[in-house]
CSV table of N, CA and C in Angstrom, one decimal:
chain,number,residue,atom,x,y,z
R,33,MET,N,42.7,-40.8,109.4
R,33,MET,CA,42.4,-42.1,110.0
R,33,MET,C,43.6,-42.6,110.8
R,34,LEU,N,43.3,-43.2,111.9
R,34,LEU,CA,44.3,-43.8,112.8
R,34,LEU,C,43.9,-45.3,113.0
R,35,ALA,N,44.9,-46.2,112.8
R,35,ALA,CA,44.7,-47.6,113.1
R,35,ALA,C,45.8,-48.1,114.0
R,36,ILE,N,45.5,-48.8,115.0
R,36,ILE,CA,46.5,-49.3,115.9
R,36,ILE,C,46.2,-50.8,116.0
R,37,LYS,N,47.2,-51.6,115.6
R,37,LYS,CA,47.1,-53.0,115.6
R,37,LYS,C,48.1,-53.7,116.6
R,38,PHE,N,47.6,-54.5,117.5
R,38,PHE,CA,48.4,-55.3,118.4
R,38,PHE,C,48.4,-56.7,117.8
R,39,TYR,N,49.6,-57.3,117.6
R,39,TYR,CA,49.6,-58.7,117.1
R,39,TYR,C,50.8,-59.4,117.7
R,40,ASN,N,50.6,-60.7,117.8
R,40,ASN,CA,51.7,-61.7,118.2
R,40,ASN,C,51.3,-63.1,117.5
R,41,GLU,N,52.0,-64.1,118.0
R,41,GLU,CA,51.7,-65.4,117.3
R,41,GLU,C,50.3,-66.0,117.7
R,42,LEU,N,49.7,-65.4,118.8
R,42,LEU,CA,48.3,-65.9,119.2
R,42,LEU,C,47.2,-65.2,118.5
R,43,GLY,N,47.4,-64.1,117.8
R,43,GLY,CA,46.4,-63.4,117.1
R,43,GLY,C,46.6,-61.9,117.0
R,44,GLN,N,45.6,-61.2,116.7
R,44,GLN,CA,45.7,-59.7,116.5
R,44,GLN,C,44.4,-59.0,116.8
R,45,ILE,N,44.5,-57.8,117.2
R,45,ILE,CA,43.4,-56.9,117.4
R,45,ILE,C,43.7,-55.6,116.7
R,46,THR,N,42.7,-55.1,116.0
R,46,THR,CA,42.9,-53.8,115.3
R,46,THR,C,41.9,-52.8,115.8
R,47,PHE,N,42.5,-51.7,116.3
R,47,PHE,CA,41.7,-50.6,116.9
R,47,PHE,C,41.6,-49.5,115.8
R,48,PHE,N,40.4,-48.9,115.6
R,48,PHE,CA,40.3,-47.8,114.6
R,48,PHE,C,39.9,-46.5,115.3
R,49,GLY,N,40.5,-45.4,114.9
R,49,GLY,CA,40.0,-44.1,115.3
R,49,GLY,C,39.6,-43.3,114.1
R,50,GLY,N,38.5,-42.7,114.1
R,50,GLY,CA,38.0,-41.9,113.0
R,50,GLY,C,37.4,-42.6,111.9
R,51,SER,N,37.1,-43.9,112.1
R,51,SER,CA,36.5,-44.7,111.0
R,51,SER,C,35.7,-45.8,111.7
R,52,PRO,N,34.7,-46.4,111.0
R,52,PRO,CA,33.9,-47.5,111.6
R,52,PRO,C,34.8,-48.7,111.7
R,53,GLY,N,34.6,-49.5,112.7
R,53,GLY,CA,35.3,-50.7,112.9
R,53,GLY,C,34.8,-51.4,114.2
R,54,LYS,N,35.2,-52.6,114.4
R,54,LYS,CA,34.7,-53.4,115.6
R,54,LYS,C,35.2,-52.8,116.9
R,55,TRP,N,36.5,-52.5,117.0
R,55,TRP,CA,37.1,-51.9,118.2
R,55,TRP,C,37.4,-50.4,117.8
R,56,ARG,N,36.6,-49.5,118.4
R,56,ARG,CA,36.7,-48.1,118.0
R,56,ARG,C,37.3,-47.3,119.2
R,57,LEU,N,38.3,-46.5,118.8
R,57,LEU,CA,39.1,-45.7,119.8
R,57,LEU,C,38.4,-44.4,120.0
R,58,THR,N,38.4,-44.0,121.3
R,58,THR,CA,37.9,-42.6,121.6
R,58,THR,C,39.1,-41.8,122.2
R,59,THR,N,40.0,-42.4,122.8
R,59,THR,CA,41.2,-41.7,123.4
R,59,THR,C,42.4,-42.6,123.3
R,60,VAL,N,43.5,-42.0,122.9
R,60,VAL,CA,44.8,-42.6,122.8
R,60,VAL,C,45.8,-41.7,123.6
R,61,ASP,N,46.5,-42.3,124.6
R,61,ASP,CA,47.4,-41.6,125.4
R,61,ASP,C,48.8,-42.3,125.5
R,62,GLY,N,49.9,-41.6,125.5
R,62,GLY,CA,51.2,-42.2,125.6
R,62,GLY,C,52.0,-42.2,124.4
R,63,LEU,N,51.6,-41.6,123.3
R,63,LEU,CA,52.3,-41.6,122.1
R,63,LEU,C,53.4,-40.4,122.0
R,64,ALA,N,53.3,-39.5,122.9
R,64,ALA,CA,54.2,-38.3,122.9
R,64,ALA,C,55.5,-38.7,123.6
R,65,PHE,N,56.3,-37.7,123.9
R,65,PHE,CA,57.6,-38.0,124.6
R,65,PHE,C,57.4,-38.7,125.9
R,66,CYS,N,58.4,-39.5,126.2
R,66,CYS,CA,58.4,-40.2,127.5
R,66,CYS,C,59.2,-39.3,128.5
R,67,GLY,N,58.9,-39.6,129.8
R,67,GLY,CA,59.6,-38.9,130.8
R,67,GLY,C,61.0,-39.5,131.1
R,68,ARG,N,61.8,-38.8,131.8
R,68,ARG,CA,63.1,-39.4,132.2
R,68,ARG,C,63.2,-39.4,133.8
R,69,THR,N,64.0,-40.3,134.2
R,69,THR,CA,64.3,-40.4,135.6
R,69,THR,C,65.8,-39.9,135.8
R,70,PHE,N,66.0,-39.0,136.7
R,70,PHE,CA,67.3,-38.5,137.0
R,70,PHE,C,67.8,-38.9,138.3
R,71,LYS,N,69.1,-39.2,138.4
R,71,LYS,CA,69.8,-39.4,139.7
R,71,LYS,C,70.8,-38.3,139.8
R,72,SER,N,70.9,-37.8,141.0
R,72,SER,CA,71.9,-36.7,141.2
R,72,SER,C,72.6,-36.8,142.6
R,73,ALA,N,73.6,-36.1,142.7
R,73,ALA,CA,74.4,-36.1,144.0
R,73,ALA,C,74.6,-34.6,144.4
R,74,ARG,N,74.5,-34.4,145.7
R,74,ARG,CA,74.7,-33.1,146.3
R,74,ARG,C,76.0,-33.2,147.2
R,75,TYR,N,76.8,-32.2,147.1
R,75,TYR,CA,78.0,-32.2,147.9
R,75,TYR,C,78.0,-31.1,148.9
R,76,ALA,N,78.6,-31.3,150.0
R,76,ALA,CA,78.7,-30.3,151.1
R,76,ALA,C,79.6,-29.2,150.6
R,77,GLY,N,79.1,-28.0,150.9
R,77,GLY,CA,79.9,-26.8,150.5
R,77,GLY,C,79.8,-26.4,149.1
R,78,GLN,N,78.9,-27.1,148.3
R,78,GLN,CA,78.8,-26.8,146.9
R,78,GLN,C,77.3,-26.5,146.6
R,79,ALA,N,77.1,-25.4,145.9
R,79,ALA,CA,75.7,-25.0,145.6
R,79,ALA,C,75.1,-26.0,144.5
R,80,GLY,N,73.8,-26.3,144.6
R,80,GLY,CA,73.2,-27.1,143.6
R,80,GLY,C,73.4,-28.5,143.7
R,81,GLN,N,73.4,-29.2,142.6
R,81,GLN,CA,73.6,-30.7,142.6
R,81,GLN,C,74.3,-31.0,141.3
R,82,GLU,N,74.7,-32.3,141.2
R,82,GLU,CA,75.4,-32.8,140.0
R,82,GLU,C,74.6,-34.0,139.5
R,83,THR,N,74.1,-33.9,138.3
R,83,THR,CA,73.3,-35.0,137.7
R,83,THR,C,74.3,-36.2,137.3
R,84,THR,N,74.0,-37.3,137.9
R,84,THR,CA,75.0,-38.5,137.6
R,84,THR,C,74.4,-39.5,136.6
R,85,GLN,N,73.1,-39.5,136.5
R,85,GLN,CA,72.5,-40.5,135.6
R,85,GLN,C,71.1,-40.0,135.1
R,86,SER,N,70.8,-40.3,133.8
R,86,SER,CA,69.5,-39.9,133.2
R,86,SER,C,69.1,-41.1,132.4
R,87,VAL,N,67.9,-41.6,132.7
R,87,VAL,CA,67.4,-42.8,132.0
R,87,VAL,C,65.9,-42.5,131.5
R,88,LEU,N,65.6,-43.0,130.3
R,88,LEU,CA,64.3,-42.9,129.8
R,88,LEU,C,63.4,-43.9,130.5
R,89,ASN,N,62.2,-43.5,130.9
R,89,ASN,CA,61.2,-44.4,131.5
R,89,ASN,C,60.6,-45.2,130.4
R,90,PRO,N,60.0,-46.4,130.8
R,90,PRO,CA,59.3,-47.2,129.8
R,90,PRO,C,58.1,-46.4,129.4
R,91,ARG,N,57.6,-46.7,128.2
R,91,ARG,CA,56.5,-46.0,127.6
R,91,ARG,C,55.2,-46.7,128.0
R,92,THR,N,54.2,-46.0,128.4
R,92,THR,CA,52.9,-46.6,128.7
R,92,THR,C,51.9,-46.0,127.7
R,93,ILE,N,51.2,-46.9,127.0
R,93,ILE,CA,50.3,-46.4,126.0
R,93,ILE,C,48.9,-46.9,126.4
R,94,THR,N,47.9,-46.0,126.5
R,94,THR,CA,46.6,-46.3,127.0
R,94,THR,C,45.6,-46.1,125.9
R,95,LEU,N,44.8,-47.1,125.5
R,95,LEU,CA,43.8,-47.0,124.5
R,95,LEU,C,42.4,-47.2,125.2
R,96,SER,N,41.5,-46.3,124.9
R,96,SER,CA,40.2,-46.4,125.4
R,96,SER,C,39.2,-46.2,124.3
R,97,GLY,N,38.0,-46.9,124.4
R,97,GLY,CA,37.0,-46.8,123.4
R,97,GLY,C,35.9,-47.7,123.6
R,98,ASP,N,35.2,-48.2,122.6
R,98,ASP,CA,34.1,-49.1,122.7
R,98,ASP,C,34.2,-50.2,121.6
R,99,VAL,N,33.7,-51.3,121.9
R,99,VAL,CA,33.7,-52.5,121.0
R,99,VAL,C,32.3,-52.9,120.8
R,100,GLU,N,32.0,-53.2,119.5
R,100,GLU,CA,30.6,-53.6,119.1
R,100,GLU,C,30.4,-55.0,119.5
R,101,THR,N,29.3,-55.3,120.2
R,101,THR,CA,28.9,-56.6,120.6
R,101,THR,C,27.8,-57.2,119.8
R,102,ASP,N,28.2,-57.8,118.7
R,102,ASP,CA,27.3,-58.5,117.8
R,102,ASP,C,27.2,-60.0,118.1
R,103,GLU,N,26.6,-60.8,117.2
R,103,GLU,CA,26.5,-62.2,117.4
R,103,GLU,C,27.8,-63.0,117.4
R,104,ASN,N,28.9,-62.4,116.8
R,104,ASN,CA,30.2,-63.1,116.8
R,104,ASN,C,31.1,-62.6,117.9
R,105,PHE,N,30.5,-61.8,118.8
R,105,PHE,CA,31.4,-61.0,119.8
R,105,PHE,C,32.1,-62.0,120.7
R,106,LEU,N,31.5,-63.0,121.3
R,106,LEU,CA,32.1,-63.8,122.3
R,106,LEU,C,33.3,-64.5,121.8
R,107,ALA,N,33.3,-65.1,120.6
R,107,ALA,CA,34.4,-65.8,120.1
R,107,ALA,C,35.5,-64.8,119.7
R,108,GLU,N,35.2,-63.7,119.2
R,108,GLU,CA,36.3,-62.7,118.8
R,108,GLU,C,36.9,-62.1,120.1
R,109,TYR,N,36.0,-61.9,121.1
R,109,TYR,CA,36.5,-61.3,122.4
R,109,TYR,C,37.5,-62.3,123.1
R,110,ALA,N,37.2,-63.6,123.0
R,110,ALA,CA,38.0,-64.6,123.6
R,110,ALA,C,39.4,-64.6,122.9
R,111,ASP,N,39.4,-64.6,121.6
R,111,ASP,CA,40.6,-64.5,120.8
R,111,ASP,C,41.4,-63.3,121.1
R,112,ALA,N,40.7,-62.1,121.3
R,112,ALA,CA,41.4,-60.9,121.6
R,112,ALA,C,42.1,-61.0,123.0
R,113,LEU,N,41.4,-61.5,124.0
R,113,LEU,CA,42.0,-61.7,125.3
R,113,LEU,C,43.1,-62.6,125.3
R,114,ALA,N,43.1,-63.7,124.5
R,114,ALA,CA,44.2,-64.6,124.4
R,114,ALA,C,45.4,-63.9,123.8
R,115,ALA,N,45.2,-63.1,122.8
R,115,ALA,CA,46.4,-62.4,122.2
R,115,ALA,C,47.0,-61.4,123.2
R,116,LEU,N,46.2,-60.8,124.0
R,116,LEU,CA,46.7,-59.8,125.0
R,116,LEU,C,47.5,-60.5,126.1
R,117,GLU,N,47.4,-61.8,126.3
R,117,GLU,CA,48.1,-62.4,127.3
R,117,GLU,C,49.6,-62.5,127.1
R,118,LYS,N,50.1,-62.4,125.8
R,118,LYS,CA,51.5,-62.5,125.5
R,118,LYS,C,52.0,-61.3,124.9
R,119,GLU,N,53.3,-61.1,125.1
R,119,GLU,CA,54.0,-59.9,124.5
R,119,GLU,C,53.9,-59.9,123.0
R,120,GLY,N,53.8,-58.7,122.4
R,120,GLY,CA,53.7,-58.6,120.9
R,120,GLY,C,54.2,-57.3,120.4
R,121,THR,N,53.6,-56.9,119.3
R,121,THR,CA,54.0,-55.7,118.6
R,121,THR,C,52.8,-54.8,118.5
R,122,LEU,N,53.0,-53.5,118.8
R,122,LEU,CA,51.9,-52.5,118.6
R,122,LEU,C,52.3,-51.7,117.4
R,123,GLU,N,51.5,-51.7,116.3
R,123,GLU,CA,51.8,-51.0,115.1
R,123,GLU,C,50.8,-49.9,114.9
R,124,ILE,N,51.3,-48.7,114.7
R,124,ILE,CA,50.4,-47.5,114.6
R,124,ILE,C,50.5,-47.0,113.2
R,125,THR,N,49.4,-46.9,112.5
R,125,THR,CA,49.3,-46.4,111.2
R,125,THR,C,48.5,-45.1,111.2
R,126,SER,N,49.1,-44.0,110.6
R,126,SER,CA,48.3,-42.8,110.5
R,126,SER,C,48.7,-42.2,109.2
R,127,ALA,N,48.3,-40.9,109.0
R,127,ALA,CA,48.6,-40.2,107.7
R,127,ALA,C,50.1,-40.0,107.6
R,128,LEU,N,50.8,-40.0,108.7
R,128,LEU,CA,52.2,-39.7,108.8
R,128,LEU,C,53.1,-40.9,108.5
R,129,GLY,N,52.5,-42.1,108.5
R,129,GLY,CA,53.2,-43.3,108.2
R,129,GLY,C,52.9,-44.4,109.2
R,130,LYS,N,53.8,-45.4,109.2
R,130,LYS,CA,53.6,-46.6,110.0
R,130,LYS,C,54.8,-46.8,110.9
R,131,ARG,N,54.5,-46.9,112.2
R,131,ARG,CA,55.5,-47.1,113.2
R,131,ARG,C,55.2,-48.3,114.1
R,132,SER,N,56.2,-48.9,114.7
R,132,SER,CA,55.9,-50.1,115.6
R,132,SER,C,56.7,-50.0,116.8
R,133,ILE,N,56.2,-50.7,117.8
R,133,ILE,CA,56.9,-50.8,119.1
R,133,ILE,C,56.6,-52.1,119.8
R,134,GLY,N,57.6,-52.7,120.5
R,134,GLY,CA,57.3,-53.9,121.3
R,134,GLY,C,56.5,-53.5,122.5
R,135,ALA,N,55.5,-54.3,122.8
R,135,ALA,CA,54.6,-54.0,123.9
R,135,ALA,C,54.0,-55.2,124.5
R,136,ARG,N,53.5,-55.1,125.7
R,136,ARG,CA,52.7,-56.1,126.4
R,136,ARG,C,51.6,-55.5,127.1
R,137,CYS,N,50.5,-56.1,127.2
R,137,CYS,CA,49.3,-55.6,127.8
R,137,CYS,C,49.5,-55.8,129.3
R,138,CYS,N,49.4,-54.7,130.1
R,138,CYS,CA,49.6,-54.8,131.5
R,138,CYS,C,48.3,-54.6,132.3
R,139,ASP,N,47.3,-54.1,131.6
R,139,ASP,CA,46.0,-53.8,132.2
R,139,ASP,C,44.9,-53.8,131.2
R,140,PHE,N,43.8,-54.5,131.5
R,140,PHE,CA,42.6,-54.5,130.6
R,140,PHE,C,41.4,-54.3,131.5
R,141,TYR,N,40.6,-53.3,131.1
R,141,TYR,CA,39.4,-52.9,131.9
R,141,TYR,C,38.2,-53.1,130.9
R,142,GLN,N,37.2,-53.9,131.3
R,142,GLN,CA,36.0,-54.0,130.6
R,142,GLN,C,34.9,-53.2,131.3
R,143,GLY,N,34.5,-52.2,130.6
R,143,GLY,CA,33.5,-51.3,131.2
R,143,GLY,C,32.1,-51.8,131.0
R,144,GLU,N,31.1,-50.9,131.3
R,144,GLU,CA,29.7,-51.3,131.2
R,144,GLU,C,29.3,-51.3,129.8
R,145,LYS,N,28.2,-52.1,129.5
R,145,LYS,CA,27.7,-52.2,128.2
R,145,LYS,C,26.6,-51.1,128.0
R,146,LYS,N,26.7,-50.4,126.9
R,146,LYS,CA,25.7,-49.4,126.5
R,146,LYS,C,25.1,-49.7,125.2
R,147,GLY,N,24.0,-50.4,125.2
R,147,GLY,CA,23.3,-50.8,124.0
R,147,GLY,C,24.1,-51.9,123.3
R,148,ARG,N,24.5,-51.7,122.1
R,148,ARG,CA,25.3,-52.7,121.4
R,148,ARG,C,26.8,-52.6,121.6
R,149,TYR,N,27.2,-51.6,122.4
R,149,TYR,CA,28.6,-51.3,122.6
R,149,TYR,C,29.1,-51.5,124.0
R,150,MET,N,30.3,-52.0,124.2
R,150,MET,CA,30.9,-52.1,125.5
R,150,MET,C,32.1,-51.3,125.6
R,151,LEU,N,32.3,-50.6,126.7
R,151,LEU,CA,33.5,-49.7,126.9
R,151,LEU,C,34.7,-50.6,127.3
R,152,PHE,N,35.9,-50.1,126.9
R,152,PHE,CA,37.1,-50.8,127.3
R,152,PHE,C,38.2,-49.8,127.5
R,153,VAL,N,39.2,-50.2,128.3
R,153,VAL,CA,40.4,-49.5,128.4
R,153,VAL,C,41.5,-50.5,128.5
R,154,ILE,N,42.5,-50.4,127.6
R,154,ILE,CA,43.7,-51.3,127.5
R,154,ILE,C,44.9,-50.5,127.7
R,155,GLN,N,45.8,-51.0,128.6
R,155,GLN,CA,47.1,-50.3,128.8
R,155,GLN,C,48.2,-51.2,128.4
R,156,PHE,N,49.1,-50.7,127.6
R,156,PHE,CA,50.3,-51.4,127.1
R,156,PHE,C,51.6,-50.8,127.7
R,157,LEU,N,52.5,-51.7,128.1
R,157,LEU,CA,53.8,-51.2,128.7
R,157,LEU,C,54.8,-51.6,127.6
R,158,CYS,N,55.6,-50.6,127.3
R,158,CYS,CA,56.7,-50.8,126.3
R,158,CYS,C,58.0,-50.6,127.0
R,159,ASP,N,58.8,-51.6,127.2
R,159,ASP,CA,60.1,-51.5,128.0
R,159,ASP,C,61.0,-50.6,127.2
R,160,ASN,N,61.1,-50.8,125.9
R,160,ASN,CA,62.0,-49.9,125.1
R,160,ASN,C,61.0,-48.8,124.6
R,161,PRO,N,61.2,-47.5,125.0
R,161,PRO,CA,60.3,-46.5,124.7
R,161,PRO,C,60.4,-45.9,123.2
R,162,TYR,N,61.3,-46.5,122.4
R,162,TYR,CA,61.4,-45.9,121.1
R,162,TYR,C,60.6,-46.6,120.1
R,163,PHE,N,60.0,-45.9,119.2
R,163,PHE,CA,59.2,-46.4,118.0
R,163,PHE,C,60.2,-46.7,116.9
R,164,GLU,N,59.9,-47.7,116.1
R,164,GLU,CA,60.7,-48.1,115.0
R,164,GLU,C,59.9,-48.0,113.7
R,165,SER,N,60.5,-47.8,112.6
R,165,SER,CA,59.8,-47.7,111.4
R,165,SER,C,59.3,-49.1,111.0
R,166,ALA,N,58.0,-49.2,110.7
R,166,ALA,CA,57.5,-50.5,110.4
R,166,ALA,C,57.8,-50.9,108.9
R,167,ASP,N,57.9,-49.8,108.1
R,167,ASP,CA,58.3,-50.0,106.7
R,167,ASP,C,59.8,-50.2,106.5
R,168,LYS,N,60.2,-51.0,105.6
R,168,LYS,CA,61.6,-51.1,105.3
R,168,LYS,C,62.1,-49.9,104.6
R,169,ILE,N,63.2,-49.4,105.2
R,169,ILE,CA,63.9,-48.2,104.6
R,169,ILE,C,65.2,-48.6,103.9
R,170,GLU,N,65.3,-48.2,102.7
R,170,GLU,CA,66.5,-48.5,102.0
R,170,GLU,C,67.3,-47.2,101.7
R,171,VAL,N,68.6,-47.1,102.0
R,171,VAL,CA,69.4,-46.0,101.8
R,171,VAL,C,70.5,-46.4,100.9
R,172,PRO,N,70.6,-45.9,99.7
R,172,PRO,CA,71.7,-46.3,98.8
R,172,PRO,C,73.0,-45.7,99.3
R,173,LEU,N,74.0,-46.5,99.2
R,173,LEU,CA,75.4,-46.0,99.6
R,173,LEU,C,76.2,-45.4,98.5
R,174,PHE,N,75.9,-45.8,97.3
R,174,PHE,CA,76.6,-45.2,96.2
R,174,PHE,C,75.8,-45.4,94.9
R,175,LYS,N,76.2,-44.6,93.9
R,175,LYS,CA,75.5,-44.7,92.6
R,175,LYS,C,76.6,-44.7,91.5
R,176,GLU,N,76.5,-45.5,90.6
R,176,GLU,CA,77.5,-45.6,89.5
R,176,GLU,C,77.0,-44.8,88.3
R,177,ILE,N,77.8,-43.9,87.8
R,177,ILE,CA,77.4,-43.1,86.7
R,177,ILE,C,78.5,-43.3,85.6
R,178,PRO,N,78.2,-44.0,84.5
R,178,PRO,CA,79.2,-44.2,83.4
R,178,PRO,C,79.5,-42.8,82.7
R,179,LEU,N,80.8,-42.4,82.7
R,179,LEU,CA,81.2,-41.1,82.1
R,179,LEU,C,81.9,-41.3,80.8
R,180,LEU,N,82.3,-42.5,80.5
R,180,LEU,CA,83.0,-42.8,79.3
R,180,LEU,C,82.1,-43.5,78.3
R,181,ASP,N,82.2,-43.1,77.0
R,181,ASP,CA,81.5,-43.9,76.0
R,181,ASP,C,82.3,-45.1,75.6
R,182,LYS,N,81.7,-46.2,75.3
R,182,LYS,CA,82.4,-47.4,75.0
R,182,LYS,C,82.3,-47.6,73.4
R,183,ASP,N,81.9,-46.6,72.7
R,183,ASP,CA,81.8,-46.7,71.2
R,183,ASP,C,83.1,-46.5,70.5
């Protein structure tokens, strides 16, 4: 099961993949490696080029799926759109663990309605392309082992 939650102080939206939920995912793109931008210089009389700078590009995560439109849909939809207006945190939970990344919604597409479901595509832009561990990690620096008896 995959769950992706976007949250900030205005609210939260939880997208589910592989299980029933209000916002259901069909496609997730942008979780793999990010591309790099290279700058290089070429010199006269020298073969090839010399790379002078290498920078990671911002990460773009695209979620597409469908949302169930029941009797509470309009109020929940308005809350979701309000939360997407402000920068927040995208938290991805899978069988491998929980990771988070700072993100902001840069594009939202509301597709056609098919029966009780409406299609959507949401694109998030992450300026810092690195994921962080959402769970607290504790690494002990030392361990005390008493070797002398005090009897």
